[in-house]
mmCIF file of C-alpha atoms in Angstrom:
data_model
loop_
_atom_site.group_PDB
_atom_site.id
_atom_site.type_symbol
_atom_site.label_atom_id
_atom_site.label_comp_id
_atom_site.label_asym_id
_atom_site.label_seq_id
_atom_site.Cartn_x
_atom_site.Cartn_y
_atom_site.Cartn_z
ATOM 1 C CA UNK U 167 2.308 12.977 -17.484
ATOM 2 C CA UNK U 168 3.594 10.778 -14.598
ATOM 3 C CA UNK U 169 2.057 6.760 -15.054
ATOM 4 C CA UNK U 170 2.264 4.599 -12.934
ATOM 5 C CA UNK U 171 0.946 0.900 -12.235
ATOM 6 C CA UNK U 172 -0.841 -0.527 -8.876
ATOM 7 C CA UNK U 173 -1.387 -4.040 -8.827
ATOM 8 C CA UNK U 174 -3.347 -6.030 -5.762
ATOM 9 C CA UNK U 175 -6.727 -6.607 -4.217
ATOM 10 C CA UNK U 176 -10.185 -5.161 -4.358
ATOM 11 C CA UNK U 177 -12.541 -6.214 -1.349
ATOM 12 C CA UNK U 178 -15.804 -5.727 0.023
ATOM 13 C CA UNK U 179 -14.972 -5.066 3.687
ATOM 14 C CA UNK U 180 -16.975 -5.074 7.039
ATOM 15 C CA UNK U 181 -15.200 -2.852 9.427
ATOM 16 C CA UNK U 182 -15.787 -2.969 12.799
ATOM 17 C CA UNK U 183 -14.224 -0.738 15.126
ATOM 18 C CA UNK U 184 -13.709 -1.276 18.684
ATOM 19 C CA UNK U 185 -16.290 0.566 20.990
ATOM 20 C CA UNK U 186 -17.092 2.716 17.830
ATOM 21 C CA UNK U 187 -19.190 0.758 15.365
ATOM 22 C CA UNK U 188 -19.570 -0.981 12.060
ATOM 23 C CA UNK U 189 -19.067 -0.046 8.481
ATOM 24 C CA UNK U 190 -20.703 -2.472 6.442
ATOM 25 C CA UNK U 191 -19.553 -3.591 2.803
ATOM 26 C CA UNK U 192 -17.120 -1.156 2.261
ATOM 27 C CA UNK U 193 -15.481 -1.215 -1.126
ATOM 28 C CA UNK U 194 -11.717 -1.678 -0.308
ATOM 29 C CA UNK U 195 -8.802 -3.240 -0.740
ATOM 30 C CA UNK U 196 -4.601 -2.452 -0.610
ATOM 31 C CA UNK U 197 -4.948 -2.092 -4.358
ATOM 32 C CA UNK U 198 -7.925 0.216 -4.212
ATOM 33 C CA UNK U 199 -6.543 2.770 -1.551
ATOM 34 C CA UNK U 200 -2.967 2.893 -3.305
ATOM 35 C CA UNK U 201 -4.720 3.620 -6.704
ATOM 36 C CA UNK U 202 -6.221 6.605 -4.651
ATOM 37 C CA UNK U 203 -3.071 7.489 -2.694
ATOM 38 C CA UNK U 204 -1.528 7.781 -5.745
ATOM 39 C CA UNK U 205 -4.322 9.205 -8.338
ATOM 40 C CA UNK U 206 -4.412 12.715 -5.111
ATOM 41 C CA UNK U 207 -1.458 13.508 -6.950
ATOM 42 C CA UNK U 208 -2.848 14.357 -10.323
ATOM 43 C CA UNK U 209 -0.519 11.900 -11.924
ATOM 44 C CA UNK U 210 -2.467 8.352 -14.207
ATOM 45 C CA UNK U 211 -2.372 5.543 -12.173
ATOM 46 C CA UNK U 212 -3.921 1.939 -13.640
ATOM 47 C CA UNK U 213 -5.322 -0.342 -11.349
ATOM 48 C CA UNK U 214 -4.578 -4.001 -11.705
ATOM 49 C CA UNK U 215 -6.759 -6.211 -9.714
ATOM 50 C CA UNK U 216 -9.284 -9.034 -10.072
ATOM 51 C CA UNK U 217 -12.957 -8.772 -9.137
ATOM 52 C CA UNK U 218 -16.218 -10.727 -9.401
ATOM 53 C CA UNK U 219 -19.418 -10.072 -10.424
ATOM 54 C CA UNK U 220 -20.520 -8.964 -6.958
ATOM 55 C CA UNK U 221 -18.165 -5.672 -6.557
ATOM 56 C CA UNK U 222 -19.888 -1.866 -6.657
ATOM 57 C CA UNK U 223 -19.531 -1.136 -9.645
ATOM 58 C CA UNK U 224 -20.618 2.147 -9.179
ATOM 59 C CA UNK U 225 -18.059 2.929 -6.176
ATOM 60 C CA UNK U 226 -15.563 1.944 -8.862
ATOM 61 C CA UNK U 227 -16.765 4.730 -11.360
ATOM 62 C CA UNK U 228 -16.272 7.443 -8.413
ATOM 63 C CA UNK U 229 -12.473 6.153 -8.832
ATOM 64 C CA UNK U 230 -12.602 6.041 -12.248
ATOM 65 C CA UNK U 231 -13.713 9.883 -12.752
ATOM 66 C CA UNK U 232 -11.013 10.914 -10.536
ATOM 67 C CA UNK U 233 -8.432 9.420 -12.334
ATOM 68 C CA UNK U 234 -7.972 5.732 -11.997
ATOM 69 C CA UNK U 235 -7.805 3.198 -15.024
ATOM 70 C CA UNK U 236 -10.073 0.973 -13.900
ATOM 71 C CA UNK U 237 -10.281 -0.626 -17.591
ATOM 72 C CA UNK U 238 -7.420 -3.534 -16.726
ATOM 73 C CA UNK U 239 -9.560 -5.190 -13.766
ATOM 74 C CA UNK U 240 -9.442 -8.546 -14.105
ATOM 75 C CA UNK U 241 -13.012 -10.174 -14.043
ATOM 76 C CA UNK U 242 -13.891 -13.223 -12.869
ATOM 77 C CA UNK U 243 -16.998 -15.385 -11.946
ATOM 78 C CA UNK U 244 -16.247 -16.172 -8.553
ATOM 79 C CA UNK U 245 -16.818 -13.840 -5.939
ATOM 80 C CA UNK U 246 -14.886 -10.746 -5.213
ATOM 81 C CA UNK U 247 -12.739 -11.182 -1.862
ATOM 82 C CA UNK U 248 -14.660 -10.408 1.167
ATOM 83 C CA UNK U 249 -12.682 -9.666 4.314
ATOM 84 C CA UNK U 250 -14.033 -8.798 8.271
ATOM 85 C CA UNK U 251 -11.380 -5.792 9.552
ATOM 86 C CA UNK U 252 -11.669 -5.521 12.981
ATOM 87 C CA UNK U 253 -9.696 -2.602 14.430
ATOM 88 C CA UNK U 254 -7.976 -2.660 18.055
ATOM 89 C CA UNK U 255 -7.211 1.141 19.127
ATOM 90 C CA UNK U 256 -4.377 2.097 19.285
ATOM 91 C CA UNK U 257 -2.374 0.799 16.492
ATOM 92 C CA UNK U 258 -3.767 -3.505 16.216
ATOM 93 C CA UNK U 259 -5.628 -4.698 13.019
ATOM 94 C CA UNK U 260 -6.468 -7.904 11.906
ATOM 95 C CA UNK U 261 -8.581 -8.954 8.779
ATOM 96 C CA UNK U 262 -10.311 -12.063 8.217
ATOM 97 C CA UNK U 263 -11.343 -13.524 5.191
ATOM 98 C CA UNK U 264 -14.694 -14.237 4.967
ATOM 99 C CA UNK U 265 -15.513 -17.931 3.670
ATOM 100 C CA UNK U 266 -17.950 -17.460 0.917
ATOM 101 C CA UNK U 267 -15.481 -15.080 -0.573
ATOM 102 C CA UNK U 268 -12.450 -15.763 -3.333
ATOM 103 C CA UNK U 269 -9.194 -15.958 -1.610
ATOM 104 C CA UNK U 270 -6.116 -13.862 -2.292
ATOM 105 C CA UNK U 271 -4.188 -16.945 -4.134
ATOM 106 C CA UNK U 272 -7.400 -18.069 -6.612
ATOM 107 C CA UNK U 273 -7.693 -13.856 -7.634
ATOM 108 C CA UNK U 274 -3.954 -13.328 -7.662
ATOM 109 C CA UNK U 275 -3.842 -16.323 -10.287
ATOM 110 C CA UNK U 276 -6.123 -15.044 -12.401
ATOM 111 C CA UNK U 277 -4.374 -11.691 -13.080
ATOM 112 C CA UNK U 278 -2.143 -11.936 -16.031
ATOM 113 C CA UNK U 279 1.484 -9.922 -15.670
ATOM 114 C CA UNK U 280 1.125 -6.117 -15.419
ATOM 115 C CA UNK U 281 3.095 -5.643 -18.009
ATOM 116 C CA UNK U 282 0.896 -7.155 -21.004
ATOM 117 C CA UNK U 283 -2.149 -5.097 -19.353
ATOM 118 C CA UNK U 284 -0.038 -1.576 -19.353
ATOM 119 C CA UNK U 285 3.633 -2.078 -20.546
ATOM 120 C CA UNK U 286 4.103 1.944 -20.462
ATOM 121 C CA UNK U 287 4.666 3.118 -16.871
ATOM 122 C CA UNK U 288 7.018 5.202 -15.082
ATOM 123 C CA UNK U 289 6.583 2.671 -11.803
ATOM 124 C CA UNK U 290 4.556 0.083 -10.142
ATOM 125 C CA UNK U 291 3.424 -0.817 -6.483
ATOM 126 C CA UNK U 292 3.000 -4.085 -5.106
ATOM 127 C CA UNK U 293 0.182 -4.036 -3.286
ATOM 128 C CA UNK U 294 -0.733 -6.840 -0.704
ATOM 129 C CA UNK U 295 -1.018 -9.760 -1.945
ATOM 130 C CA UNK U 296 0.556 -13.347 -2.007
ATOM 131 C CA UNK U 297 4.166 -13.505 -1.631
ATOM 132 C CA UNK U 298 4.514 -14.908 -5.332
ATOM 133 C CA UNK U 299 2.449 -12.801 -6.858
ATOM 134 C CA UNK U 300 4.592 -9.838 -5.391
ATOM 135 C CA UNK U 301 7.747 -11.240 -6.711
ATOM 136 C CA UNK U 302 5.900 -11.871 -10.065
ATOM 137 C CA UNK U 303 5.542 -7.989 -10.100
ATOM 138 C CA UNK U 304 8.950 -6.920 -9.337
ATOM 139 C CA UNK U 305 10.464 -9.012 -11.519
ATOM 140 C CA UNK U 306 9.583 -7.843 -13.997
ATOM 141 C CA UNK U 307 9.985 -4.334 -13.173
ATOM 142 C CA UNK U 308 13.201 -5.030 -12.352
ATOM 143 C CA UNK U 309 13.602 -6.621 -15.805
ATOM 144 C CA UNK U 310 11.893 -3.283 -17.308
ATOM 145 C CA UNK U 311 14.189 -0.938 -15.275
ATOM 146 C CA UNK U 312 11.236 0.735 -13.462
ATOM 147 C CA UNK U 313 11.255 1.842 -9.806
ATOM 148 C CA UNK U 314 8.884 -0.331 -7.721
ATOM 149 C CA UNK U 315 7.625 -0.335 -3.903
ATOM 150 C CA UNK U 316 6.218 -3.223 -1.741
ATOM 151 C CA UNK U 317 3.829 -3.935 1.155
ATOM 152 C CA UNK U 318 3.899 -6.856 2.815
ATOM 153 C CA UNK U 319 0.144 -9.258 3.271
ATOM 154 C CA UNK U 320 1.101 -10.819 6.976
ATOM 155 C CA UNK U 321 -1.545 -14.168 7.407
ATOM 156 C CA UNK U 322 -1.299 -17.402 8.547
ATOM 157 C CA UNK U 323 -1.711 -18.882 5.170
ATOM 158 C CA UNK U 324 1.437 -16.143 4.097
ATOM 159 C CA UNK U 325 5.201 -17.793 3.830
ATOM 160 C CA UNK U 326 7.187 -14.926 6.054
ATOM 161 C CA UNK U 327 9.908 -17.244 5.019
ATOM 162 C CA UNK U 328 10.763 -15.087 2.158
ATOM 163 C CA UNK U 329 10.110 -12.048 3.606
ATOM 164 C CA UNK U 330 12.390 -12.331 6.697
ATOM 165 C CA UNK U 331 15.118 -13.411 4.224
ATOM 166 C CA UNK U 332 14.848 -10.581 2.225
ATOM 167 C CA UNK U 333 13.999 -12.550 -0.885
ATOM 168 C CA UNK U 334 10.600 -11.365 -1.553
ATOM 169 C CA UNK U 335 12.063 -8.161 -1.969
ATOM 170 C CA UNK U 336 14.300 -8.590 -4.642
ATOM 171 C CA UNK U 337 13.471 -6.082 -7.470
ATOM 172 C CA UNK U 338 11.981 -3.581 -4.862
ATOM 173 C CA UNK U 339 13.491 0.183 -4.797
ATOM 174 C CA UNK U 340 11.537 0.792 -1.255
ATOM 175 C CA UNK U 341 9.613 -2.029 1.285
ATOM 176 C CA UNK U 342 7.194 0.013 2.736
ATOM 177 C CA UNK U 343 5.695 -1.989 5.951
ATOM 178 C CA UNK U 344 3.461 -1.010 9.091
ATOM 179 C CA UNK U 345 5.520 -1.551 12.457
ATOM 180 C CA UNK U 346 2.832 -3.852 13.235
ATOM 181 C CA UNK U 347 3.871 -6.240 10.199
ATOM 182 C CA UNK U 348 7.693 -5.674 11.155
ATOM 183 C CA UNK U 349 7.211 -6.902 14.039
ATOM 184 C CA UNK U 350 5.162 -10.001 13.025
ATOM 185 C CA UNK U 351 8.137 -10.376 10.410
ATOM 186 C CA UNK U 352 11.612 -9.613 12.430
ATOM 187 C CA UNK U 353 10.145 -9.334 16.018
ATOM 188 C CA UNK U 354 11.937 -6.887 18.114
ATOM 189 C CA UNK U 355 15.249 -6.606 15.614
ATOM 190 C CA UNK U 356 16.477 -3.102 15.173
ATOM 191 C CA UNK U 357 14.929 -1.401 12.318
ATOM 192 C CA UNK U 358 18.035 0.355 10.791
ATOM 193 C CA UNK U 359 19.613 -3.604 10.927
ATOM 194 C CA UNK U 360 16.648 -4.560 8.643
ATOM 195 C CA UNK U 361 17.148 -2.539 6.611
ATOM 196 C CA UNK U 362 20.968 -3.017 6.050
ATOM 197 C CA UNK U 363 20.103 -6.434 5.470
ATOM 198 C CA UNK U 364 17.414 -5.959 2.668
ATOM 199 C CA UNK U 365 20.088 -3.608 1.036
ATOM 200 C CA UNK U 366 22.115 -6.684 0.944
ATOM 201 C CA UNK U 367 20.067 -9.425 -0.177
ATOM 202 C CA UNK U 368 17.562 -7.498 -2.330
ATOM 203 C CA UNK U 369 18.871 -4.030 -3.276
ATOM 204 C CA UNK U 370 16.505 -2.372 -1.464
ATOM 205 C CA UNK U 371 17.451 1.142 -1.658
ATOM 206 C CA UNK U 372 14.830 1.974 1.566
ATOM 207 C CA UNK U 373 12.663 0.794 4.494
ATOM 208 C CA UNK U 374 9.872 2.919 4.932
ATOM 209 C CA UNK U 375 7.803 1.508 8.189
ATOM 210 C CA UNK U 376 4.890 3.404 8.684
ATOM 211 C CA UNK U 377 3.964 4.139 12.458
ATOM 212 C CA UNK U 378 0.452 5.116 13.011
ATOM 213 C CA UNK U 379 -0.014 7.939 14.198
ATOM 214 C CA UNK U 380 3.516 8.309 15.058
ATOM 215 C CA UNK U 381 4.288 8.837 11.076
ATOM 216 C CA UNK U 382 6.937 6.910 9.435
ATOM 217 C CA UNK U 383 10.458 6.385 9.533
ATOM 218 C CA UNK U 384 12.433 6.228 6.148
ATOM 219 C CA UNK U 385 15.560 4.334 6.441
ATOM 220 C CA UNK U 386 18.364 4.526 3.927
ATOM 221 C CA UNK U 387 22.160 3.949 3.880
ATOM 222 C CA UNK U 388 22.831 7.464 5.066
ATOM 223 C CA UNK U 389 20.477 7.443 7.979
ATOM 224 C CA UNK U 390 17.293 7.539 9.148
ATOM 225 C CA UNK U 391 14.447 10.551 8.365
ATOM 226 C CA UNK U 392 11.479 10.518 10.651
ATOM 227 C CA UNK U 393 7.876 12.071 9.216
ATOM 228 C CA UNK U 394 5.087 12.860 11.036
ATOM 229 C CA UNK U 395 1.581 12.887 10.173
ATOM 230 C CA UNK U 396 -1.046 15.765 8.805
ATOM 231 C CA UNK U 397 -2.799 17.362 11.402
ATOM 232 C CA UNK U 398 -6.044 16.440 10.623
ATOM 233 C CA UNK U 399 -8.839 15.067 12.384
ATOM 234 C CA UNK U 400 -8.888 11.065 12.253
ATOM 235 C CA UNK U 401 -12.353 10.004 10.884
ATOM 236 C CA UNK U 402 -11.223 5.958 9.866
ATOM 237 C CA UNK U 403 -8.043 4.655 9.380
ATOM 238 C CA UNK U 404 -8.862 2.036 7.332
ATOM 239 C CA UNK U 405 -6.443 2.144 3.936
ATOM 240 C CA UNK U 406 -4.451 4.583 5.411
ATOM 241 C CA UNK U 407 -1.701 2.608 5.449
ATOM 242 C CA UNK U 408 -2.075 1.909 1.299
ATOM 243 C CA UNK U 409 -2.623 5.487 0.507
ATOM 244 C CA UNK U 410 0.710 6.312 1.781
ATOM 245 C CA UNK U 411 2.482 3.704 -0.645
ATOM 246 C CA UNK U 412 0.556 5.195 -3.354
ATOM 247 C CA UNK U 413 1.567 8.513 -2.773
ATOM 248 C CA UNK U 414 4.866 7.796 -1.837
ATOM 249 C CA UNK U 415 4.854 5.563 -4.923
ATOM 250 C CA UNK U 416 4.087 9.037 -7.049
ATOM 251 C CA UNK U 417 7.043 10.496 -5.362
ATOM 252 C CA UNK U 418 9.738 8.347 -5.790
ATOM 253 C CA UNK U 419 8.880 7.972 -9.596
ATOM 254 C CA UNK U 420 8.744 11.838 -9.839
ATOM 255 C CA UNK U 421 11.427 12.788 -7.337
ATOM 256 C CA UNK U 422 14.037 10.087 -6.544
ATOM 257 C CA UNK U 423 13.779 10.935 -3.464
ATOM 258 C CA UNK U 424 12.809 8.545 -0.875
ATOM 259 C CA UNK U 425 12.005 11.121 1.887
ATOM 260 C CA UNK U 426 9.788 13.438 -0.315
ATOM 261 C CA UNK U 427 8.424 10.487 -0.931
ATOM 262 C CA UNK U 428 6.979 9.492 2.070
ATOM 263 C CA UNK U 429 6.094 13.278 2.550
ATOM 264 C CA UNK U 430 3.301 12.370 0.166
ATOM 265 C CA UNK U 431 2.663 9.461 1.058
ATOM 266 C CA UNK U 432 1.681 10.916 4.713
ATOM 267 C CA UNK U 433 -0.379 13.349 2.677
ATOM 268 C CA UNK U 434 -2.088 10.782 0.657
ATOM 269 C CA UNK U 435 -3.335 8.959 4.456
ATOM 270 C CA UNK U 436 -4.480 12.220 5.844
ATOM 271 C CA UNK U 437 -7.063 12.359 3.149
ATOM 272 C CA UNK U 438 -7.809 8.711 3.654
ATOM 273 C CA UNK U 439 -8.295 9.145 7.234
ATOM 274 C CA UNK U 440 -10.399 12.118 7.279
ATOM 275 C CA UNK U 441 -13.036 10.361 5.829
ATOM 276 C CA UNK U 442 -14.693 6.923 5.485
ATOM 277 C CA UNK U 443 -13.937 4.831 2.330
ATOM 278 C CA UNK U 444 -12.002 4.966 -0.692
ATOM 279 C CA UNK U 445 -14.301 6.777 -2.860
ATOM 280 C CA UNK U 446 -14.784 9.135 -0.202
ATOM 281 C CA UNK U 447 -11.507 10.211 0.123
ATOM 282 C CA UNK U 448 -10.512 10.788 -3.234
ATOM 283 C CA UNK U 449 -13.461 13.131 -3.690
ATOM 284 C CA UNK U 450 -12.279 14.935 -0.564
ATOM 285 C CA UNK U 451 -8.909 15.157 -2.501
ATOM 286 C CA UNK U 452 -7.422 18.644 -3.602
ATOM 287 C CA UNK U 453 -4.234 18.789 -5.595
ATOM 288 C CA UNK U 454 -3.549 22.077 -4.070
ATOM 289 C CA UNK U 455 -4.343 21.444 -0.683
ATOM 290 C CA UNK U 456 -1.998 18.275 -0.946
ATOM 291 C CA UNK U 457 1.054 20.521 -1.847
ATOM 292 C CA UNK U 458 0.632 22.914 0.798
ATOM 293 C CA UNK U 459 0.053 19.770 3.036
ATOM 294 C CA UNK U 460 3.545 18.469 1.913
ATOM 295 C CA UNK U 461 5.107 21.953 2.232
ATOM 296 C CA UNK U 462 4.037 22.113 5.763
ATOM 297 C CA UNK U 463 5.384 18.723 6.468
ATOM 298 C CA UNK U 464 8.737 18.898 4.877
ATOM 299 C CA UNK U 465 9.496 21.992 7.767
ATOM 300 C CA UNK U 466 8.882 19.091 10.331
ATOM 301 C CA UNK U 467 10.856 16.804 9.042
ATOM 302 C CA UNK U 468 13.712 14.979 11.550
ATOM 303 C CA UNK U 469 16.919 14.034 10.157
ATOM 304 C CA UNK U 470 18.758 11.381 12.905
ATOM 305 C CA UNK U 471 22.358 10.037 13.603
ATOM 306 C CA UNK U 472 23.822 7.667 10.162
ATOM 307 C CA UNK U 473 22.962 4.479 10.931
#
């Protein structure tokens, strides 16, 4: 069976939507919802993370039972990282870490490599997290020869530095990025230029920039693929964005194929989205309904001029 490796952060979120309402301590995290975007796929996925003693624990075991290896969590004494989401319709998100929390560097430190917790996978996601940390993971999946994707943590304390140069990237087979933190990154630059560039400096074989509810765009050397989203009624959005690299993280490894791929990973966000929470959505998740998601999808598909 298919293994793969996520490794990022666990939170305890309040989400506050605009002119909608509040969620309060919701267990979350880019780790967390990529462990679930990938584990709708039937395939193992290991979580690597760091949490304190204040997490739901019991949350965790809803993950566990559905297929997550929750047994490589890094514990700690310090608290778990608490953040304030605040969501902006359409599209604008911002997340706030709360001060009697951990922060992402003091948790990302105390994680040791992926590799000594799980050596045997078939692929690993960097989740966000600090820059470092990220390049800690692809390294050495670069060094182990195992395919790898990447989203990008965008916050003032964050060095963009190395991700507008393309360094941060190095050892990544896709970047997988929201418009929103493209923007923040690159500004206004052309997307299929971006992604020439990272091909350059990091051999990064694709740009997948997720667009809302506008789908994604999957940018190779041959082109660009567009893929829109499920039809499904939007519940919260929150993780959406980490489900798809979890999913598309599951099809890369199985497929090679960047835009099957991201056909999954749009599958893996429509079960995020039609529900609230990670645990949620992974008990809303149906192996078969995910398939016949994808094989409606893939007839929807738009293929554009090479770039």
């Amino acid at each position: 069976m298919t293994r793969v490796l996520v490794e990022g952060e666990l939170t305890v979120d309040d989400v506050i939507v605009e002119d909608e309402g509040c969620d309060w301590k919701q267990v979350g995290g880019g780790g967390l919802y990529s462990a679930v975007g990938a584990a709708i796929w039937g395939v193992e996925v290991v979580l690597s993370a760091t949490i304190g003693p204040d997490y739901p624990l019991d949350e965790l075991e809803v993950v566990r039972q559905a297929g997550v290896d929750i047994s490589k969590l890094t514990r700690v004494e310090q608290p778990s990282l608490g953040l304030w989401l605040l969501h902006e319709p359409p599209e604008h998100r911002r997340q706030i870490v709360k001060t009697r929390s951990a922060t992402f560097q003091t948790l990302s430190e105390a994680r040791p490599p992926w590799d000594e917790l799980c050596a045997d996978v078939d692929g690993v996601h960097a989740a966000p997290t600090m820059v470092d940390a990220q390049e800690r993971v692809l390294a050495r999946a670069r060094h182990r020869g195992v395919p790898a994707t990447q989203d990008a943590l965008i916050e003032p304390f964050i060095d963009q530095d190395r991700y507008q140069t393309g360094e941060a990237m190095r050892g990544a087979t896709a970047f997988l990025p929201s418009l929103q933190e493209v923007r923040q990154i690159w500004g206004d630059i052309d997307h299929g230029e971006i992604a020439r560039r990272l091909r350059e400096v990091a051999g990064v074989r694709a740009l997948v920039v997720t667009l809302g509810a506008d789908g994604a765009e999957v940018h190779q050397r041959d082109g660009v693929v567009r893929i829109p989203v499920v039809d499904v009624d939007t519940v919260d959005a929150t993780g959406a964005g980490d489900a798809f690299c979890g999913g598309f993280l599951t099809g890369l490894v199985e497929t090679d194929d960047p835009v099957e791929a991201a056909i999954r990973g749009a599958v893996s966000s429509s079960f995020v989205v039609g529900t609230v929470g990670a645990p949620a959505a992974i008990r809303a998740a149906d192996v078969e309904v995910a398939a016949q998601r994808a094989a409606d999808l893939r007839e929807r598909v738009e293929a554009e001029d090479v770039e």
